[in-house]
Amino acid sequence: MKDLKMELSISDLSKYLGVTVDTIERWVRQGKLPVSGKPSDYRFRKADLEKWAAIHNIRLNFSGRESIVKKNEADVLLSQAVQNGGIHFDITGNEVKSVLKSSIERIFNIPDDFKTDLFERLIEREKAFSTGIGSGMAIPHPREPLNYLNQPLVAICFLSNPVEYHAIDHLPVSVLFLILCPSLKLHLNLLSTLSFCLKNSQFVDFLNSRPEPGILIEQIEKLQATCLV
Amino acid sequence: MSPVINCIKGFYYRLFQFDDRLLLIISGSIAGICSGLAAVALRLSLESVLEWLHPFRQYAWAFIFPAAGALLSSLFLEKIIREKAGHGVPEVISSVSRYGGLLRLRSSYSRLISSFLTIGSGGSAGPEAPVVMSGSAIGSNIAKFLQLNDRQRTTLVGCGTAGAIAAIFNAPIAGLVFAIEVILGEWKFVNIIPIAIAAVAGAQVSQSIIPENVLFTHHPFDVGFSDILPSLCLALIAALVSVLFTKALQQTGALAKKNSFPFWIRAVIGGSVVGLIGMFFPVVLGEGYHYIQSMISGGFSLGLFLSFAAVFAKILATAVTLGWGGSGGIFAPCLMIGSLTGIVFHKILFMILPDIGCASEGAYALLGMTGLVSGVMQAPLTGIFLIVEITGGYETILPLIVVSSISSTMSHYLEPASFYFKELIERGQILRPGTDERILSDLNISELIFKGYIKVSENMIFREFIEILKSSDQNFFPVVDEKTGEYKGMIEIPAIRKYALDPGMYDMIFLSQIMDTDMLTASPDNDLQEVLDMMEINNIDTLPIVDRKRFVGMISKTRILDLYRRELIMQTSIR
């Protein structure tokens, strides 16, 4: 009840009605709004306004008019995701299927029951369109998000022998970045950061030198900071 | 074809098709004459049946008359005509506001017969609303016969109404005003002329068959300045009684719907109750013109207390008659209750201030009638002109205007929807011409949909989409299932700009990964009002329209504004 006795200023009302202050002043002048106070300082009683809005079939939005902001899930940095997924060396295999299979075996964050399913999904994605992005890099990932994961992970797998991957530039691939995410949004964000990093030729050369995991993560941290800016 | 026929055809076209004023005047006057005949027929047959039944009224078993009448009337309506009982005016208004004035042919006689049975047997109701219903149905069907459009048909419905009211009250101006103020709600030049002609035609028919000048004759009243203040008080009381009457009508109607009796038992119970009330207060029975006459001319015999009780008895009897299955109008009951209220007020006034020097009892009965008519229908002009015309009491015009305006204002303040509109407003069917609701309900979603969008498949790789994007100016791309064609989601250009500017992403993502699946959608069956509410609440400008999982098109605020403006111009133009 106390709430209904509240008085609003002209700028409050302009926010609630979604029109400018000028419009409200014109409506007051034309006698279309219930108003109290002097022309220099109009006051609107909330109870009167509600009655007025009901008669004129106008929607009053006292809770403000900001559009519904889509809830932003906690963003995960690429370096964090790489730490989740791990950096693996000496992946064996001589074609796409076998390297993917042995990569999956090495990622300990994936429950064993899901490994076969994940393998099939990755192969399906490769069949649709190769994920080899050139310069010896590939980003294998499933098309659908993996609901069973609690956190996104990116596994960097260095292959012992370069493998023919049907990449864009037809070069054999020697490094795999597996992106495995519980949601589409995280996937797209990680993918976009990773794609930004891999455009940097110094970083690609650095990767080809098979760096120590600690130094690699440091390097990724530096790069992703420039990406965010 | 011979040149003569061509010439006639050209003449016809120029006279009737291109400029329909003459056509409307001629057909309007025919509607007025026909509805006038209907009104006179009902009035004469009511008079004769009342005369015929009069000798039996003294017996104790007379209370079964209203019961039998209500029974026959409800059986007739439910079984033969299959229409709802009640007075019919809301049906006419709703047909005018939503269906271009379409009314069934059988409505032109159904209410005449059912109200004849109800009122003739003593039910407390008036013959006016039934003749309004049949007059407007006659007008509507004349328009149908002549293949006229909605606007012309609506005008003819108004003509029928005006002719009916003009004939039954012998009051042409009241007919004109009622048709425009209550039924059409639109004061327009093109409406006023044919309706005025129809009102004249109706009144002329009535005068030539029943040769009398005014319905209620009286000696001239001596109304002066001292009557203004008392009439102010009377107006307030009349407003209260109007609201009470309106509420009573609604409550008994609701009560009748709640119980589980079959309609004909309900009608018998209602009729018997009215009959029993009539045993003690014979004034409540029938339309009561006879008693109104005696009140105006000063020959009314009931004392203060009995008159006071009679006000409530009449309200109760009318509410039961109409709510429980009888058929008839509230015009005559309004006049009756109003004149009783006026008389009671006058008696009390003279008891408190014996030498105030006011006009006679009859003048106050007249003012009370105005108060009730204006209050119940919330139609001040109808109240003023009707009373002036049926009593010929132009000398009372000043207090009459005061009472009418105050009573309608007060009752509007207490009960914003008048008796005629209450039900319609609840059903959302009252759409006056030129209003926002009217335009929104006329504009169809299908008229506003923008079609011709390029659809993309959810399995499309992003690079392919970028190619489509280069040669298209669409801001939205509906994503559909390749095989079934079902709508899956929407790609909004602003949301994917980030990816579109990064060629590294082109081969990495499919459209199903970047489409917005949470976007609100509307269906072609939604009202425009609902769609606008959706946009307003969620603060969005564009909505996809999806029909049975198929993408149809988009609807945008820009397009709505564009069409809304054109529609407004069309609907508010003179012709």
Tab-separated table of C-alpha atoms in Angstrom, chain B residues 112-395:
chain	number	residue	atom	x	y	z
B	112	LEU	CA	-40.686	-9.660	-31.205
B	113	ILE	CA	-42.438	-12.960	-30.501
B	114	SER	CA	-40.499	-13.880	-27.376
B	115	SER	CA	-40.861	-10.450	-25.819
B	116	PHE	CA	-44.526	-10.403	-26.756
B	117	LEU	CA	-44.930	-13.623	-24.745
B	118	THR	CA	-42.853	-12.322	-21.826
B	119	ILE	CA	-44.309	-8.840	-21.534
B	120	GLY	CA	-47.852	-9.700	-22.576
B	121	SER	CA	-48.081	-12.243	-19.776
B	122	GLY	CA	-46.918	-9.662	-17.258
B	123	GLY	CA	-43.139	-10.110	-17.174
B	124	SER	CA	-41.377	-6.946	-16.139
B	125	ALA	CA	-39.554	-5.790	-19.251
B	126	GLY	CA	-39.850	-3.326	-22.085
B	127	PRO	CA	-40.673	-3.813	-25.753
B	128	GLU	CA	-37.949	-1.400	-26.962
B	129	ALA	CA	-34.844	-3.553	-26.987
B	130	PRO	CA	-36.625	-6.332	-28.894
B	131	VAL	CA	-37.722	-3.886	-31.570
B	132	VAL	CA	-34.193	-2.475	-31.670
B	133	MET	CA	-32.950	-5.979	-32.289
B	134	SER	CA	-35.473	-6.663	-34.995
B	135	GLY	CA	-35.063	-3.213	-36.554
B	136	SER	CA	-31.307	-3.611	-36.785
B	137	ALA	CA	-31.690	-7.143	-38.159
B	138	ILE	CA	-34.048	-5.760	-40.806
B	139	GLY	CA	-31.486	-3.078	-41.690
B	140	SER	CA	-28.693	-5.619	-41.809
B	141	ASN	CA	-30.654	-7.936	-44.079
B	142	ILE	CA	-31.697	-5.158	-46.426
B	143	ALA	CA	-27.982	-4.409	-46.757
B	144	LYS	CA	-27.303	-8.074	-47.392
B	145	PHE	CA	-29.997	-8.161	-50.078
B	146	LEU	CA	-28.476	-5.139	-51.786
B	147	GLN	CA	-24.966	-6.621	-51.406
B	148	LEU	CA	-23.656	-3.600	-49.567
B	149	ASN	CA	-20.281	-3.444	-47.829
B	150	ASP	CA	-19.606	-3.464	-44.087
B	151	ARG	CA	-19.643	0.290	-43.665
B	152	GLN	CA	-22.955	0.687	-45.488
B	153	ARG	CA	-24.420	-2.277	-43.631
B	154	THR	CA	-23.476	-0.740	-40.292
B	155	THR	CA	-25.215	2.456	-41.286
B	156	LEU	CA	-28.357	0.518	-42.202
B	157	VAL	CA	-28.263	-1.279	-38.846
B	158	GLY	CA	-28.275	2.182	-37.297
B	159	CYS	CA	-31.198	3.131	-39.561
B	160	GLY	CA	-33.199	0.111	-38.408
B	161	THR	CA	-32.476	0.923	-34.778
B	162	ALA	CA	-33.446	4.546	-35.179
B	163	GLY	CA	-36.650	3.625	-37.013
B	164	ALA	CA	-37.616	1.168	-34.266
B	165	ILE	CA	-37.008	3.541	-31.374
B	166	ALA	CA	-38.629	6.403	-33.257
B	167	ALA	CA	-41.719	4.284	-33.911
B	168	ILE	CA	-42.171	2.660	-30.529
B	169	PHE	CA	-41.795	5.937	-28.620
B	170	ASN	CA	-42.995	8.171	-31.438
B	171	ALA	CA	-39.723	10.008	-30.853
B	172	PRO	CA	-37.594	10.552	-33.984
B	173	ILE	CA	-34.780	12.544	-32.382
B	174	ALA	CA	-34.408	9.980	-29.594
B	175	GLY	CA	-34.175	7.270	-32.259
B	176	LEU	CA	-31.453	9.154	-34.103
B	177	VAL	CA	-29.506	9.918	-30.942
B	178	PHE	CA	-29.808	6.394	-29.514
B	179	ALA	CA	-28.659	4.786	-32.763
B	180	ILE	CA	-25.584	6.980	-32.942
B	181	GLU	CA	-24.744	7.347	-29.254
B	182	VAL	CA	-25.260	3.769	-28.132
B	183	ILE	CA	-25.291	1.468	-31.159
B	184	LEU	CA	-22.761	2.967	-33.598
B	185	GLY	CA	-20.679	5.185	-31.316
B	186	GLU	CA	-19.572	7.312	-34.213
B	187	TRP	CA	-20.860	10.794	-35.007
B	188	LYS	CA	-20.217	11.027	-38.697
B	189	PHE	CA	-21.918	12.986	-41.407
B	190	VAL	CA	-22.423	9.919	-43.610
B	191	ASN	CA	-24.191	8.125	-40.766
B	192	ILE	CA	-26.325	10.941	-39.441
B	193	ILE	CA	-28.256	11.754	-42.617
B	194	PRO	CA	-29.626	8.262	-43.467
B	195	ILE	CA	-30.311	7.535	-39.808
B	196	ALA	CA	-32.214	10.778	-39.390
B	197	ILE	CA	-34.310	9.938	-42.459
B	198	ALA	CA	-34.966	6.451	-41.100
B	199	ALA	CA	-36.016	7.889	-37.746
B	200	VAL	CA	-38.452	10.194	-39.478
B	201	ALA	CA	-39.808	7.284	-41.530
B	202	GLY	CA	-40.256	5.140	-38.410
B	203	ALA	CA	-42.018	7.878	-36.492
B	204	GLN	CA	-44.245	8.637	-39.468
B	205	VAL	CA	-45.320	4.996	-39.728
B	206	SER	CA	-46.141	4.942	-36.038
B	207	GLN	CA	-48.127	8.193	-36.213
B	208	SER	CA	-50.158	7.123	-39.195
B	209	ILE	CA	-51.205	3.857	-37.536
B	210	ILE	CA	-51.570	5.001	-33.936
B	211	PRO	CA	-52.784	8.579	-34.124
B	212	GLU	CA	-51.439	10.161	-30.969
B	213	ASN	CA	-48.956	12.951	-30.623
B	214	VAL	CA	-46.924	12.051	-27.587
B	215	LEU	CA	-46.710	8.847	-25.568
B	216	PHE	CA	-47.373	10.446	-22.186
B	217	THR	CA	-49.598	13.491	-22.204
B	218	HIS	CA	-49.651	15.919	-19.314
B	219	HIS	CA	-50.506	19.481	-18.385
B	220	PRO	CA	-47.631	21.917	-18.738
B	221	PHE	CA	-45.333	21.946	-15.734
B	222	ASP	CA	-44.338	25.095	-13.948
B	223	VAL	CA	-40.606	24.563	-13.711
B	224	GLY	CA	-38.424	27.371	-12.497
B	225	PHE	CA	-35.134	28.314	-10.945
B	226	SER	CA	-36.046	26.751	-7.600
B	227	ASP	CA	-36.044	23.321	-9.208
B	228	ILE	CA	-32.363	23.312	-10.145
B	229	LEU	CA	-31.041	22.481	-6.681
B	230	PRO	CA	-33.540	19.685	-5.966
B	231	SER	CA	-32.842	18.223	-9.390
B	232	LEU	CA	-29.147	18.067	-8.523
B	233	CYS	CA	-30.007	15.900	-5.520
B	234	LEU	CA	-32.417	13.824	-7.592
B	235	ALA	CA	-29.655	13.231	-10.162
B	236	LEU	CA	-27.358	11.810	-7.497
B	237	ILE	CA	-30.091	9.531	-6.196
B	238	ALA	CA	-30.987	8.474	-9.743
B	239	ALA	CA	-27.338	7.596	-10.380
B	240	LEU	CA	-27.283	5.400	-7.266
B	241	VAL	CA	-30.512	3.683	-8.299
B	242	SER	CA	-29.098	3.174	-11.815
B	243	VAL	CA	-26.008	1.469	-10.466
B	244	LEU	CA	-28.160	-0.632	-8.144
B	245	PHE	CA	-30.374	-1.628	-11.065
B	246	THR	CA	-27.393	-2.508	-13.266
B	247	LYS	CA	-25.843	-4.583	-10.488
B	248	ALA	CA	-29.137	-6.345	-9.788
B	249	LEU	CA	-29.481	-7.273	-13.460
B	250	GLN	CA	-25.965	-8.669	-13.572
B	251	GLN	CA	-26.241	-10.525	-10.277
B	252	THR	CA	-29.475	-12.319	-11.101
B	253	GLY	CA	-28.094	-13.205	-14.523
B	254	ALA	CA	-25.005	-14.701	-12.909
B	255	LEU	CA	-27.145	-16.513	-10.315
B	256	ALA	CA	-29.268	-18.051	-13.056
B	257	LYS	CA	-26.174	-19.348	-14.831
B	258	LYS	CA	-24.839	-20.936	-11.631
B	259	ASN	CA	-27.762	-23.242	-10.840
B	260	SER	CA	-28.254	-26.438	-12.756
B	261	PHE	CA	-31.970	-26.269	-13.580
B	262	PRO	CA	-32.946	-26.744	-17.208
B	263	PHE	CA	-33.685	-23.414	-18.858
B	264	TRP	CA	-37.450	-23.908	-18.940
B	265	ILE	CA	-37.735	-24.674	-15.208
B	266	ARG	CA	-35.624	-21.603	-14.592
B	267	ALA	CA	-38.040	-19.558	-16.715
B	268	VAL	CA	-41.036	-20.937	-14.789
B	269	ILE	CA	-39.455	-20.117	-11.420
B	270	GLY	CA	-38.504	-16.627	-12.591
B	271	GLY	CA	-41.964	-16.005	-14.002
B	272	SER	CA	-43.684	-17.172	-10.813
B	273	VAL	CA	-41.499	-14.907	-8.669
B	274	VAL	CA	-42.425	-11.965	-10.880
B	275	GLY	CA	-46.097	-12.992	-10.682
B	276	LEU	CA	-45.957	-13.132	-6.878
B	277	ILE	CA	-44.329	-9.695	-6.673
B	278	GLY	CA	-47.060	-8.503	-9.016
B	279	MET	CA	-49.746	-9.711	-6.592
B	280	PHE	CA	-48.591	-7.096	-4.074
B	281	PHE	CA	-47.265	-4.484	-6.482
B	282	PRO	CA	-49.263	-4.611	-9.689
B	283	VAL	CA	-47.169	-1.649	-10.908
B	284	VAL	CA	-44.248	-3.948	-11.657
B	285	LEU	CA	-46.065	-6.058	-14.219
B	286	GLY	CA	-45.598	-5.561	-17.953
B	287	GLU	CA	-44.013	-2.548	-19.484
B	288	GLY	CA	-45.947	-0.210	-17.182
B	289	TYR	CA	-46.689	2.634	-19.582
B	290	HIS	CA	-50.125	2.997	-18.054
B	291	TYR	CA	-48.675	3.718	-14.605
B	292	ILE	CA	-46.043	6.062	-15.972
B	293	GLN	CA	-48.852	8.030	-17.614
B	294	SER	CA	-50.681	8.317	-14.309
B	295	MET	CA	-47.513	9.386	-12.491
B	296	ILE	CA	-46.757	12.143	-14.976
B	297	SER	CA	-50.262	13.488	-15.045
B	298	GLY	CA	-50.371	13.480	-11.251
B	299	GLY	CA	-53.006	10.776	-10.765
B	300	PHE	CA	-50.743	8.238	-9.075
B	301	SER	CA	-52.334	6.829	-5.983
B	302	LEU	CA	-49.558	5.015	-4.048
B	303	GLY	CA	-48.254	6.627	-0.869
B	304	LEU	CA	-44.655	7.409	-0.005
B	305	PHE	CA	-43.783	4.108	1.587
B	306	LEU	CA	-45.434	1.968	-1.046
B	307	SER	CA	-43.818	3.953	-3.862
B	308	PHE	CA	-40.458	3.581	-2.165
B	309	ALA	CA	-40.964	-0.187	-1.908
B	310	ALA	CA	-42.211	-0.281	-5.494
B	311	VAL	CA	-38.840	1.056	-6.734
B	312	PHE	CA	-37.123	-2.026	-5.335
B	313	ALA	CA	-39.939	-4.357	-6.310
B	314	LYS	CA	-39.667	-3.184	-9.904
B	315	ILE	CA	-35.867	-3.557	-9.884
B	316	LEU	CA	-36.199	-7.088	-8.505
B	317	ALA	CA	-38.982	-8.068	-10.909
B	318	THR	CA	-37.072	-6.787	-13.949
B	319	ALA	CA	-33.854	-8.450	-12.876
B	320	VAL	CA	-35.631	-11.772	-12.369
B	321	THR	CA	-37.592	-11.498	-15.613
B	322	LEU	CA	-34.547	-10.804	-17.741
B	323	GLY	CA	-32.013	-12.845	-15.804
B	324	TRP	CA	-34.083	-16.030	-15.589
B	325	GLY	CA	-35.061	-16.586	-19.157
B	326	GLY	CA	-37.544	-13.874	-20.094
B	327	SER	CA	-36.989	-11.641	-23.032
B	328	GLY	CA	-37.337	-7.906	-23.253
B	329	GLY	CA	-35.639	-4.590	-22.831
B	330	ILE	CA	-34.667	-2.326	-19.976
B	331	PHE	CA	-35.932	0.895	-21.524
B	332	ALA	CA	-39.441	0.721	-20.102
B	333	PRO	CA	-38.304	-0.570	-16.695
B	334	CYS	CA	-35.861	2.356	-16.592
B	335	LEU	CA	-38.685	4.787	-17.248
B	336	MET	CA	-40.824	3.085	-14.602
B	337	ILE	CA	-38.125	2.968	-11.918
B	338	GLY	CA	-37.098	6.507	-12.796
B	339	SER	CA	-40.540	7.958	-12.437
B	340	LEU	CA	-41.098	6.074	-9.170
B	341	THR	CA	-37.773	7.440	-7.888
B	342	GLY	CA	-38.787	10.934	-8.921
B	343	ILE	CA	-42.113	10.635	-7.148
B	344	VAL	CA	-40.556	9.300	-3.958
B	345	PHE	CA	-38.009	12.109	-4.034
B	346	HIS	CA	-40.733	14.695	-4.532
B	347	LYS	CA	-42.815	13.293	-1.678
B	348	ILE	CA	-39.850	13.322	0.712
B	349	LEU	CA	-38.889	16.820	-0.414
B	350	PHE	CA	-42.360	18.112	0.363
B	351	MET	CA	-42.413	16.338	3.682
B	352	ILE	CA	-39.214	18.100	4.787
B	353	LEU	CA	-39.783	21.468	3.121
B	354	PRO	CA	-43.526	21.898	2.561
B	355	ASP	CA	-43.262	25.365	1.025
B	356	ILE	CA	-40.228	25.077	-1.223
B	357	GLY	CA	-42.217	26.148	-4.287
B	358	CYS	CA	-41.086	23.376	-6.619
B	359	ALA	CA	-42.833	21.981	-9.632
B	360	SER	CA	-45.402	19.199	-9.318
B	361	GLU	CA	-44.903	15.511	-8.776
B	362	GLY	CA	-45.234	14.763	-12.501
B	363	ALA	CA	-42.262	16.966	-13.368
B	364	TYR	CA	-40.106	15.055	-10.935
B	365	ALA	CA	-41.278	11.730	-12.318
B	366	LEU	CA	-40.039	13.021	-15.654
B	367	LEU	CA	-36.685	14.098	-14.243
B	368	GLY	CA	-36.305	10.731	-12.546
B	369	MET	CA	-36.874	8.965	-15.863
B	370	THR	CA	-34.123	11.007	-17.484
B	371	GLY	CA	-31.826	10.235	-14.587
B	372	LEU	CA	-32.375	6.501	-14.892
B	373	VAL	CA	-32.123	6.319	-18.680
B	374	SER	CA	-28.922	8.389	-18.711
B	375	GLY	CA	-27.491	6.532	-15.740
B	376	VAL	CA	-28.180	2.965	-16.841
B	377	MET	CA	-27.243	3.427	-20.494
B	378	GLN	CA	-24.639	6.110	-19.769
B	379	ALA	CA	-26.038	7.924	-22.743
B	380	PRO	CA	-26.864	11.473	-21.622
B	381	LEU	CA	-28.215	12.708	-24.955
B	382	THR	CA	-30.557	9.750	-25.351
B	383	GLY	CA	-31.872	10.450	-21.852
B	384	ILE	CA	-32.569	14.102	-22.591
B	385	PHE	CA	-34.157	13.760	-26.025
B	386	LEU	CA	-36.176	10.647	-25.244
B	387	ILE	CA	-37.900	12.201	-22.243
B	388	VAL	CA	-38.502	15.506	-23.961
B	389	GLU	CA	-40.070	13.766	-26.907
B	390	ILE	CA	-42.214	11.194	-25.134
B	391	THR	CA	-43.662	13.751	-22.761
B	392	GLY	CA	-43.636	16.810	-24.966
B	393	GLY	CA	-42.292	18.543	-21.881
B	394	TYR	CA	-39.868	20.968	-23.401
B	395	GLU	CA	-40.390	23.394	-20.525
